[in-house]
Coordinates of N, CA and C in Angstrom, one line a residue:
M100 N 0.6 -15.4 -2.1 CA 0.0 -14.1 -2.8 C 0.5 -14.1 -4.3
R101 N 0.0 -13.7 -5.3 CA 0.5 -13.6 -6.6 C 0.2 -11.9 -6.7
L102 N 1.2 -11.3 -7.5 CA 1.1 -10.1 -7.8 C 1.5 -9.9 -9.3
V103 N 0.6 -9.1 -10.1 CA 0.7 -9.0 -11.6 C 0.5 -7.8 -12.0
I104 N 1.6 -7.2 -12.7 CA 1.3 -5.9 -13.4 C 0.9 -6.0 -14.7
A105 N 0.0 -5.6 -15.1 CA -0.4 -5.7 -16.6 C -1.2 -4.6 -17.2
T106 N -1.0 -4.4 -18.4 CA -1.8 -3.9 -19.2 C -3.2 -4.6 -19.5
C107 N -4.5 -3.9 -18.9 CA -5.6 -4.8 -19.0 C -6.8 -3.6 -18.9
S108 N -7.9 -4.5 -19.5 CA -9.2 -3.9 -19.3 C -9.9 -4.6 -18.2
V109 N -11.0 -4.1 -17.6 CA -11.7 -4.9 -16.6 C -13.4 -4.7 -16.8
D110 N -14.1 -5.7 -16.6 CA -15.5 -5.7 -16.7 C -16.0 -6.6 -15.5
Y111 N -17.0 -6.0 -14.8 CA -17.9 -6.4 -13.8 C -19.1 -6.8 -14.3
V112 N -19.6 -8.1 -14.1 CA -20.9 -8.5 -14.6 C -21.7 -9.1 -13.3
G113 N -22.9 -8.5 -13.1 CA -23.6 -9.0 -11.9 C -24.8 -8.2 -11.7
R114 N -25.0 -8.0 -10.2 CA -26.2 -7.1 -9.8 C -26.0 -5.7 -10.3
L115 N -24.6 -5.2 -10.7 CA -24.4 -4.2 -11.3 C -23.3 -4.2 -12.3
T116 N -23.1 -3.5 -13.6 CA -22.0 -3.7 -14.4 C -21.2 -2.4 -14.6
A117 N -19.7 -2.7 -14.6 CA -18.8 -1.8 -14.6 C -17.7 -2.1 -15.5
H118 N -17.3 -1.1 -16.0 CA -16.3 -1.1 -17.0 C -15.0 -0.3 -16.7
L119 N -13.7 -0.9 -16.7 CA -12.5 -0.1 -16.6 C -11.9 -0.3 -18.2
P120 N -11.6 0.8 -18.7 CA -11.1 0.8 -20.0 C -9.2 0.3 -19.9
T121 N -8.6 0.3 -20.8 CA -7.3 -0.5 -20.8 C -6.3 0.5 -20.3
A122 N -5.6 -0.2 -19.4 CA -4.5 0.7 -18.4 C -3.7 -0.3 -17.9
T123 N -2.6 0.4 -17.2 CA -1.5 -0.4 -16.4 C -2.1 -0.6 -14.9
R124 N -2.4 -1.9 -14.5 CA -2.7 -1.8 -13.2 C -2.1 -3.1 -12.8
L125 N -2.4 -3.2 -11.2 CA -2.0 -4.2 -10.5 C -2.9 -5.2 -10.0
L126 N -2.8 -6.3 -10.5 CA -3.7 -7.3 -10.1 C -3.1 -8.5 -9.0
L127 N -4.1 -8.6 -7.8 CA -3.7 -9.2 -6.7 C -4.4 -10.4 -6.3
V128 N -3.7 -11.7 -6.3 CA -4.5 -12.8 -6.3 C -4.0 -13.4 -4.7
K129 N -5.0 -13.4 -3.6 CA -4.5 -13.8 -2.6 C -4.9 -15.1 -2.2
A130 N -4.1 -15.6 -1.0 CA -4.3 -17.1 -0.7 C -5.9 -17.7 -0.4
D131 N -6.5 -16.5 -0.2 CA -8.0 -17.0 0.2 C -9.0 -17.0 -1.1
G132 N -8.0 -16.7 -2.3 CA -9.1 -16.6 -3.5 C -9.6 -15.5 -3.8
S133 N -9.3 -14.3 -3.3 CA -9.9 -12.9 -3.5 C -8.9 -12.5 -4.6
V134 N -9.7 -11.9 -5.5 CA -8.9 -11.2 -6.9 C -9.3 -9.7 -6.5
S135 N -8.3 -8.9 -6.9 CA -8.4 -7.3 -6.8 C -7.7 -6.7 -7.6
V136 N -8.1 -5.3 -8.1 CA -7.6 -4.6 -9.1 C -7.3 -3.3 -8.7
H137 N -6.0 -3.0 -8.6 CA -5.5 -1.8 -8.2 C -4.9 -0.7 -9.1
A138 N -5.2 0.5 -8.9 CA -4.3 1.6 -9.6 C -3.4 2.1 -8.6
D139 N -2.7 3.3 -9.2 CA -1.6 3.7 -8.3 C -1.9 5.2 -7.6
D140 N -3.3 5.4 -7.8 CA -3.7 6.5 -7.0 C -4.6 6.7 -5.6
R141 N -4.8 5.3 -5.1 CA -5.6 5.1 -3.9 C -5.2 4.1 -2.9
A142 N -5.1 4.3 -1.7 CA -4.3 3.5 -0.8 C -5.1 2.3 -0.2
Y143 N -6.5 2.7 0.2 CA -7.4 2.0 0.8 C -8.3 1.1 0.3
K144 N -8.8 1.4 -1.2 CA -9.6 0.4 -1.5 C -9.2 0.1 -3.2
P145 N -9.4 -1.1 -3.8 CA -9.2 -1.1 -5.2 C -10.3 -0.9 -6.1
L146 N -9.9 -0.7 -7.4 CA -10.8 -0.3 -8.3 C -12.0 -1.0 -8.5
N147 N -11.7 -2.5 -8.6 CA -12.7 -3.5 -8.4 C -12.0 -4.9 -7.9
W148 N -13.0 -5.9 -7.6 CA -12.7 -7.1 -6.7 C -13.5 -7.8 -6.6
M149 N -13.2 -9.0 -6.5 CA -14.1 -10.2 -6.2 C -13.9 -10.9 -4.9
T150 N -14.7 -11.0 -3.9 CA -14.2 -11.8 -2.7 C -14.6 -13.2 -2.6
P151 N -14.0 -14.1 -1.9 CA -14.1 -15.3 -1.8 C -15.5 -15.8 -1.1
P152 N -16.2 -17.0 -1.6 CA -15.5 -17.9 -2.4 C -15.9 -17.6 -3.7
C153 N -14.7 -17.9 -4.6 CA -14.5 -17.6 -6.0 C -13.6 -18.2 -6.8
T154 N -13.8 -18.4 -8.0 CA -12.9 -19.4 -8.7 C -12.2 -18.5 -9.8
L155 N -11.0 -18.9 -10.1 CA -10.4 -17.9 -11.2 C -10.1 -19.0 -12.4
K156 N -10.5 -18.5 -13.5 CA -10.3 -19.1 -14.8 C -9.2 -18.4 -15.6
D157 N -8.1 -18.9 -15.7 CA -6.9 -18.2 -16.4 C -7.0 -18.9 -17.9
E158 N -7.5 -18.0 -19.0 CA -7.4 -18.6 -20.2 C -6.3 -17.4 -21.0
T159 N -5.1 -17.3 -20.6 CA -4.0 -16.3 -21.0 C -3.0 -17.4 -21.8
V160 N -2.5 -17.0 -23.0 CA -1.3 -17.6 -23.6 C -0.4 -16.5 -23.8
D161 N 0.8 -16.8 -23.4 CA 1.9 -16.0 -23.3 C 1.7 -14.7 -22.8
G162 N 1.0 -14.6 -21.6 CA 0.6 -13.5 -20.9 C -0.6 -12.8 -21.3
A163 N -1.1 -13.0 -22.4 CA -2.3 -12.2 -23.0 C -3.5 -13.2 -23.1
G164 N -4.5 -12.6 -22.9 CA -5.7 -13.5 -22.8 C -7.0 -12.9 -21.6
T165 N -7.6 -13.7 -21.0 CA -8.7 -13.4 -20.2 C -8.7 -14.1 -18.8
W166 N -8.9 -13.5 -17.6 CA -9.1 -13.9 -16.5 C -10.4 -14.0 -16.1
T167 N -11.2 -14.9 -15.8 CA -12.6 -15.0 -15.4 C -12.6 -15.4 -14.1
V168 N -13.3 -14.3 -13.0 CA -13.5 -14.5 -11.7 C -14.9 -14.8 -11.5
T169 N -15.5 -15.8 -10.8 CA -16.8 -16.0 -10.9 C -17.2 -16.2 -9.0
N170 N -18.1 -15.5 -8.6 CA -18.4 -16.0 -7.5 C -19.7 -17.2 -7.5
K171 N -20.0 -17.4 -6.0 CA -20.9 -18.4 -5.9 C -22.6 -17.8 -6.3
A172 N -22.5 -16.5 -6.5 CA -23.7 -15.8 -6.9 C -23.9 -15.8 -8.6
G173 N -22.5 -16.1 -9.3 CA -22.5 -16.2 -10.5 C -22.3 -14.8 -11.1
E174 N -21.6 -14.0 -10.3 CA -21.1 -12.7 -11.0 C -19.8 -12.8 -11.2
Q175 N -19.4 -12.0 -12.3 CA -18.0 -12.1 -12.9 C -17.3 -11.1 -13.0
L176 N -16.2 -11.1 -12.6 CA -15.0 -10.2 -12.9 C -14.2 -10.6 -14.0
I177 N -14.4 -9.9 -15.2 CA -13.5 -10.5 -16.4 C -12.5 -9.5 -16.8
I178 N -11.2 -9.9 -16.6 CA -10.0 -9.1 -17.0 C -9.3 -9.4 -18.3
T179 N -9.3 -8.6 -19.1 CA -8.9 -8.9 -20.3 C -7.2 -8.3 -20.6
I180 N -6.3 -9.1 -20.6 CA -5.2 -8.7 -20.4 C -4.3 -8.6 -21.7
D181 N -3.7 -7.6 -22.2 CA -3.0 -7.3 -23.2 C -1.7 -7.6 -23.0
E182 N -1.0 -7.1 -22.0 CA 0.6 -7.5 -21.7 C 0.8 -7.7 -20.3
V183 N 1.5 -8.6 -20.0 CA 2.0 -8.8 -18.5 C 3.4 -8.1 -18.5
L184 N 3.5 -7.1 -17.5 CA 4.9 -6.5 -17.4 C 5.6 -7.2 -16.3
H185 N 4.9 -7.7 -15.2 CA 5.6 -8.3 -14.0 C 4.7 -9.3 -13.5
D186 N 5.1 -10.7 -13.1 CA 4.5 -11.4 -12.7 C 5.2 -12.3 -11.6
V187 N 4.8 -12.2 -10.3 CA 5.7 -12.9 -9.0 C 4.6 -13.3 -8.1
R188 N 5.1 -14.3 -7.6 CA 4.4 -15.0 -6.4 C 5.1 -15.1 -5.0
H189 N 4.5 -14.9 -4.0 CA 5.2 -14.8 -2.7 C 4.4 -15.7 -1.7
E190 N 5.1 -16.4 -0.8 CA 4.2 -17.1 0.4 C 4.2 -16.2 1.5
L191 N 3.4 -15.5 2.1 CA 3.4 -14.5 2.9 C 3.2 -15.3 4.4
G192 N 2.7 -16.5 4.5 CA 2.6 -17.3 5.7 C 1.5 -16.6 6.6
P193 N 1.3 -17.3 7.5 CA 0.2 -16.8 8.8 C 0.5 -15.3 9.2
D194 N -0.3 -14.7 9.1 CA -0.5 -13.3 9.9 C -0.7 -13.0 11.4
P195 N 0.1 -12.6 12.0 CA -0.3 -12.4 13.6 C -1.4 -11.6 13.8
G196 N -2.0 -10.6 12.8 CA -3.0 -10.0 13.3 C -2.6 -8.6 13.5
L197 N -3.5 -7.6 13.8 CA -3.3 -6.2 14.1 C -3.0 -6.0 15.5
Q198 N -1.9 -5.5 15.9 CA -1.7 -5.2 17.2 C -2.3 -4.0 17.9
K199 N -2.9 -3.7 18.8 CA -3.9 -2.5 18.8 C -2.8 -1.9 20.0
D200 N -2.7 -0.4 20.0 CA -2.0 0.4 20.8 C -3.0 0.3 22.2
G201 N -2.4 0.9 23.3 CA -2.8 0.8 24.7 C -4.1 1.2 24.8
V202 N -4.5 2.2 24.3 CA -5.6 3.2 24.2 C -7.0 2.1 23.6
E203 N -6.5 1.6 22.3 CA -7.3 0.7 21.8 C -7.9 -0.7 22.5
A204 N -6.6 -1.2 23.1 CA -6.8 -2.5 23.8 C -7.6 -2.0 25.1
E205 N -7.4 -1.0 26.0 CA -8.4 -0.6 27.2 C -9.8 -0.3 26.7
L206 N -9.9 0.4 25.4 CA -11.3 0.6 25.2 C -12.0 -0.8 24.8
Q207 N -11.5 -1.6 24.3 CA -12.0 -3.0 24.2 C -12.2 -3.7 25.3
R208 N -11.5 -3.5 26.3 CA -11.6 -4.3 27.8 C -12.7 -3.6 28.4
L209 N -13.0 -2.2 28.2 CA -13.8 -1.7 29.1 C -15.3 -1.6 28.4
L210 N -15.4 -1.9 27.1 CA -16.7 -2.0 26.3 C -17.1 -3.8 26.5
A211 N -16.0 -4.4 26.8 CA -16.6 -6.0 27.2 C -17.0 -6.0 28.3
L212 N -16.6 -4.9 29.5 CA -16.9 -5.0 30.7 C -18.5 -4.3 30.6
H213 N -18.5 -3.3 29.8 CA -19.7 -2.5 30.0 C -20.6 -2.7 28.7
V214 N -21.0 -3.8 28.2 CA -21.5 -4.0 27.0 C -22.8 -3.3 26.7
E215 N -23.5 -3.2 28.0 CA -24.6 -2.3 27.8 C -24.3 -0.7 27.1
T216 N -23.1 -0.5 27.0 CA -23.0 0.5 26.4 C -23.7 0.7 24.8
F217 N -23.6 -0.4 24.1 CA -24.2 -0.5 22.9 C -25.6 -0.5 23.0
G218 N -26.1 -1.1 23.9 CA -27.8 -0.8 24.2 C -28.3 -2.0 25.4
P219 N -29.6 -1.8 25.8 CA -30.0 -2.5 26.8 C -30.1 -3.8 26.5
G220 N -30.0 -4.8 27.3 CA -30.0 -6.2 27.0 C -29.0 -6.9 26.0
W221 N -28.0 -6.0 25.8 CA -26.7 -6.9 24.9 C -26.1 -7.6 25.8
Q222 N -25.4 -8.6 25.3 CA -24.5 -9.6 26.1 C -23.4 -9.7 25.5
L223 N -22.2 -10.2 25.9 CA -20.9 -10.4 25.5 C -21.0 -11.9 25.2
V224 N -20.7 -12.3 23.8 CA -20.4 -13.6 23.7 C -18.7 -14.0 23.9
R225 N -17.8 -13.2 23.2 CA -16.4 -13.6 23.5 C -15.7 -12.2 23.0
R226 N -14.4 -11.8 23.9 CA -13.5 -11.0 23.2 C -12.8 -11.7 22.4
E227 N -12.2 -10.9 21.3 CA -10.9 -11.4 20.3 C -11.6 -13.1 19.5
Y228 N -13.0 -12.6 19.2 CA -13.4 -13.8 18.5 C -12.5 -14.6 17.3
P229 N -12.0 -15.6 17.5 CA -11.1 -16.0 16.5 C -11.7 -16.2 14.8
T230 N -11.1 -15.8 13.8 CA -11.5 -16.0 12.4 C -10.5 -16.3 11.7
A231 N -10.6 -16.9 10.5 CA -9.5 -17.1 9.7 C -8.5 -16.2 9.3
I232 N -9.0 -14.9 9.3 CA -8.3 -13.7 9.0 C -8.0 -12.7 10.1
G233 N -8.1 -13.2 11.3 CA -7.8 -12.1 12.3 C -9.1 -12.5 13.5
P234 N -8.7 -11.9 14.8 CA -9.7 -11.9 15.8 C -10.9 -10.8 15.7
V235 N -12.1 -10.9 15.6 CA -13.0 -9.9 15.8 C -12.9 -9.4 17.2
D236 N -13.0 -8.2 17.5 CA -12.6 -7.7 19.0 C -13.7 -7.9 19.9
L237 N -14.9 -7.9 19.4 CA -16.1 -8.2 20.4 C -17.2 -8.8 19.6
L238 N -17.6 -10.0 20.1 CA -18.6 -10.6 19.2 C -19.7 -10.7 20.4
C239 N -20.9 -10.3 20.2 CA -21.8 -9.8 21.3 C -23.4 -10.5 20.4
R240 N -24.5 -10.4 21.4 CA -25.8 -10.7 21.1 C -26.5 -9.2 21.6
D241 N -27.4 -8.8 20.6 CA -28.2 -7.5 21.0 C -29.4 -8.2 21.8
D242 N -30.3 -6.8 21.9 CA -31.5 -7.4 23.0 C -32.4 -8.4 22.1
R243 N -32.1 -8.6 20.7 CA -33.1 -9.7 20.0 C -32.6 -10.9 19.8
G244 N -31.1 -11.0 20.2 CA -30.4 -11.9 19.9 C -29.9 -12.3 18.7
T245 N -29.7 -11.3 18.0 CA -28.9 -11.2 16.9 C -27.3 -11.0 16.9
T246 N -26.4 -11.8 16.5 CA -25.0 -11.6 16.6 C -24.5 -10.5 16.1
V247 N -23.7 -9.8 16.8 CA -23.1 -8.4 16.3 C -21.6 -8.6 16.7
A248 N -20.7 -8.1 15.4 CA -19.5 -8.2 15.4 C -19.1 -6.6 15.6
V249 N -18.1 -6.3 16.7 CA -18.0 -4.9 16.9 C -16.5 -4.7 16.6
E250 N -16.0 -3.6 16.0 CA -14.5 -3.3 15.7 C -14.4 -2.1 16.5
V251 N -13.4 -2.2 17.2 CA -12.9 -1.1 18.2 C -11.8 -0.4 17.6
K252 N -11.7 1.1 17.6 CA -10.6 1.6 17.2 C -10.7 3.0 18.1
R253 N -9.3 3.3 18.3 CA -9.2 4.7 18.9 C -9.7 6.0 18.1
R254 N -9.3 5.8 16.7 CA -9.7 6.8 15.7 C -10.1 5.9 14.8
G255 N -11.7 6.4 14.3 CA -12.3 5.4 13.1 C -12.0 5.9 12.0
E256 N -11.3 5.4 11.2 CA -10.9 5.7 9.6 C -11.7 4.6 8.9
I257 N -11.4 4.9 7.5 CA -11.9 3.8 6.5 C -11.5 2.5 6.4
D258 N -10.1 2.5 6.7 CA -9.7 1.1 6.7 C -10.3 0.1 7.9
G259 N -10.6 0.8 9.0 CA -11.2 0.1 10.1 C -12.5 -0.3 9.6
V260 N -13.2 0.4 9.1 CA -14.5 0.0 8.4 C -14.4 -1.3 7.4
E261 N -13.3 -1.2 6.4 CA -13.0 -2.4 5.6 C -12.8 -3.8 6.2
Q262 N -11.7 -3.4 7.4 CA -11.4 -4.5 8.2 C -12.5 -5.0 8.7
L263 N -13.7 -4.5 9.2 CA -15.0 -4.9 9.8 C -15.8 -5.5 8.8
T264 N -15.8 -5.1 7.6 CA -16.6 -5.5 6.4 C -15.9 -7.0 6.2
R265 N -14.7 -7.4 6.1 CA -14.2 -8.5 5.8 C -14.5 -9.4 6.9
Y266 N -14.5 -9.3 8.2 CA -15.1 -10.2 9.2 C -16.5 -10.4 8.9
L267 N -17.2 -9.4 8.6 CA -18.6 -9.8 8.2 C -18.9 -10.6 7.4
E268 N -18.1 -10.3 6.2 CA -18.4 -11.3 5.2 C -18.1 -12.8 5.5
L269 N -17.2 -13.2 6.4 CA -16.7 -14.4 6.7 C -17.8 -14.9 7.8
L270 N -17.9 -14.2 8.7 CA -18.9 -14.6 10.0 C -20.2 -14.9 9.4
N271 N -20.9 -14.3 8.3 CA -21.9 -14.5 7.9 C -22.1 -15.8 6.9
R272 N -20.8 -16.5 6.8 CA -20.9 -17.9 5.8 C -21.3 -18.8 7.1
D273 N -21.1 -18.4 8.3 CA -21.3 -19.4 9.5 C -22.8 -19.6 9.9
P274 N -23.5 -20.7 9.8 CA -24.9 -20.8 9.8 C -25.1 -20.5 11.4
L275 N -24.5 -21.0 12.2 CA -24.7 -21.0 13.5 C -24.5 -19.3 14.3
L276 N -24.0 -18.2 13.3 CA -24.0 -17.2 13.5 C -24.8 -16.1 12.8
A277 N -25.0 -16.6 11.7 CA -25.6 -15.4 10.5 C -27.2 -15.5 11.2
P278 N -27.7 -14.3 10.7 CA -27.2 -12.9 10.2 C -26.4 -12.3 11.2
V279 N -25.3 -11.8 10.9 CA -24.4 -11.0 11.8 C -24.3 -9.6 11.5
K280 N -24.6 -8.5 12.3 CA -24.4 -7.2 12.4 C -23.2 -6.7 12.6
G281 N -22.7 -5.5 12.1 CA -21.6 -4.9 12.4 C -21.7 -3.8 12.9
V282 N -20.8 -3.1 14.2 CA -20.7 -2.0 14.9 C -19.4 -1.4 14.7
F283 N -19.1 -0.4 14.5 CA -17.8 0.2 14.5 C -17.8 1.3 15.7
A284 N -16.9 1.1 16.6 CA -17.0 1.6 17.8 C -15.6 2.4 18.0
A285 N -15.5 3.9 18.3 CA -14.2 4.6 18.2 C -14.5 5.7 19.2
Q286 N -13.4 6.3 19.7 CA -13.2 7.7 20.1 C -13.8 8.9 19.3
E287 N -13.2 8.6 18.2 CA -13.6 9.5 17.1 C -13.6 8.9 15.8
I288 N -14.9 9.3 15.1 CA -14.8 8.8 13.8 C -15.0 9.6 12.7
K289 N -14.1 9.4 11.8 CA -14.0 10.3 10.5 C -15.3 10.3 9.5
P290 N -15.6 11.5 9.1 CA -16.8 11.6 8.4 C -16.8 10.6 7.0
Q291 N -15.5 10.3 6.4 CA -15.6 9.4 5.4 C -15.9 8.0 5.8
A292 N -15.2 7.8 7.0 CA -15.6 6.5 7.5 C -17.2 6.0 7.8
R293 N -17.7 7.2 8.4 CA -19.1 7.1 8.7 C -19.8 6.7 7.2
V294 N -19.5 7.6 6.4 CA -20.2 7.3 5.3 C -20.1 5.9 4.6
L295 N -18.8 5.4 4.4 CA -18.7 4.1 4.1 C -19.4 3.0 5.0
A296 N -19.4 3.1 6.2 CA -20.0 2.3 7.1 C -21.9 2.3 6.8
R297 N -22.3 3.5 6.7 CA -23.6 3.7 6.5 C -23.9 2.9 5.1
D298 N -22.8 2.9 4.2 CA -23.2 2.2 2.8 C -23.0 0.9 3.1
R299 N -22.4 0.3 3.9 CA -22.1 -1.3 4.1 C -23.1 -2.0 5.3
G300 N -24.1 -0.9 5.7 CA -24.8 -1.3 6.7 C -24.3 -1.6 8.0
I301 N -23.3 -0.8 8.3 CA -22.6 -0.9 9.8 C -22.9 0.1 10.6
E302 N -23.5 -0.1 11.7 CA -23.7 1.2 12.6 C -22.4 1.9 13.5
C303 N -22.3 3.1 13.7 CA -21.2 3.7 14.3 C -21.5 4.2 15.7
L304 N -20.6 4.0 16.4 CA -20.7 4.5 18.0 C -19.7 5.3 18.5
T305 N -19.6 6.4 18.8 CA -18.7 7.3 19.1 C -18.9 7.0 20.7
V306 N -17.5 6.4 21.5 CA -17.5 6.1 22.9 C -16.6 7.1 23.4
D307 N -17.0 7.3 24.8 CA -16.2 8.4 25.6 C -15.3 7.4 26.7
Y308 N -13.9 7.6 26.4 CA -13.1 6.6 27.2 C -13.1 7.0 28.7
A309 N -13.1 8.5 29.0 CA -13.3 8.8 30.2 C -14.6 8.3 31.1
V310 N -15.4 8.3 30.5 CA -16.8 7.9 31.2 C -16.8 6.2 31.1
L311 N -16.3 5.5 30.3 CA -16.1 4.1 30.5 C -15.1 3.8 31.8
K312 N -14.1 4.6 32.0 CA -13.4 4.5 32.9 C -13.9 4.8 34.4
G313 N -15.0 5.5 34.0 CA -15.5 5.9 35.6 C -14.9 7.1 36.2
T314 N -14.2 8.0 35.2 CA -13.2 9.2 35.9 C -14.1 10.3 35.5
D315 N -15.3 10.2 34.5 CA -15.7 11.7 34.2 C -17.3 11.2 34.0
D316 N -18.0 12.0 34.7 CA -19.6 11.9 34.6 C -20.2 13.1 34.0
P317 N -20.6 12.8 32.8 CA -21.1 13.9 32.0 C -22.0 14.8 32.3
T318 N -23.0 14.2 33.6 CA -24.1 15.0 34.1 C -23.6 15.8 34.9
Q319 N -22.3 16.1 35.6 CA -21.7 16.9 36.3 C -20.7 18.2 35.4
R320 N -20.7 17.9 34.1 CA -20.1 19.0 33.2 C -21.0 20.3 33.5
L321 N -20.0 21.8 33.3 CA -20.7 22.6 33.1 C -20.8 22.9 31.8
F322 N -20.1 22.5 30.9 CA -20.0 22.7 29.4 C -19.9 21.2 28.7

């Protein structure tokens, strides 16, 4: 991974155009080729980014100049650098992946056993489906045979939606799986996560842990 702190402006040219005026920002270049631009006021999302596959053309001299990042659709992220304050590279090595807590692991197991929770006619393809960036909790096929990636959380927040988005971007490059839809399943889903999921075309499902365990029958509740 390369981390660069620089005074720069940023322009995105593609289906939409966007401009970030000159300011000091953090630029991340990851081993997968992705490039993202970060400010100091948000934790979960960059100001602008380009996901792989993409190419980075570095036309800087003594730290000043232009980075041009181009994806396969021809869209470009153009970073105009006035001054580099810090530039360092680190080899992070393979990531072991996110370790779920006991409730999340049990939710995943129960949903795999009761895949019909997502809808009639659904079938489980595999639990912990491996990808280059970590395992997908559940890979399923719905009643129409469409591939669906399911991310399971105890509490659904924005970072979980972002995680599922990255999986979907990768899975949809596989012609044997594409098109791949996404489902975000959790005991509780935060409103902001629902909004982001809707924007990404991801369905949300609130699951009842007790019902899945068979310890609670909602038809027998007084309230």
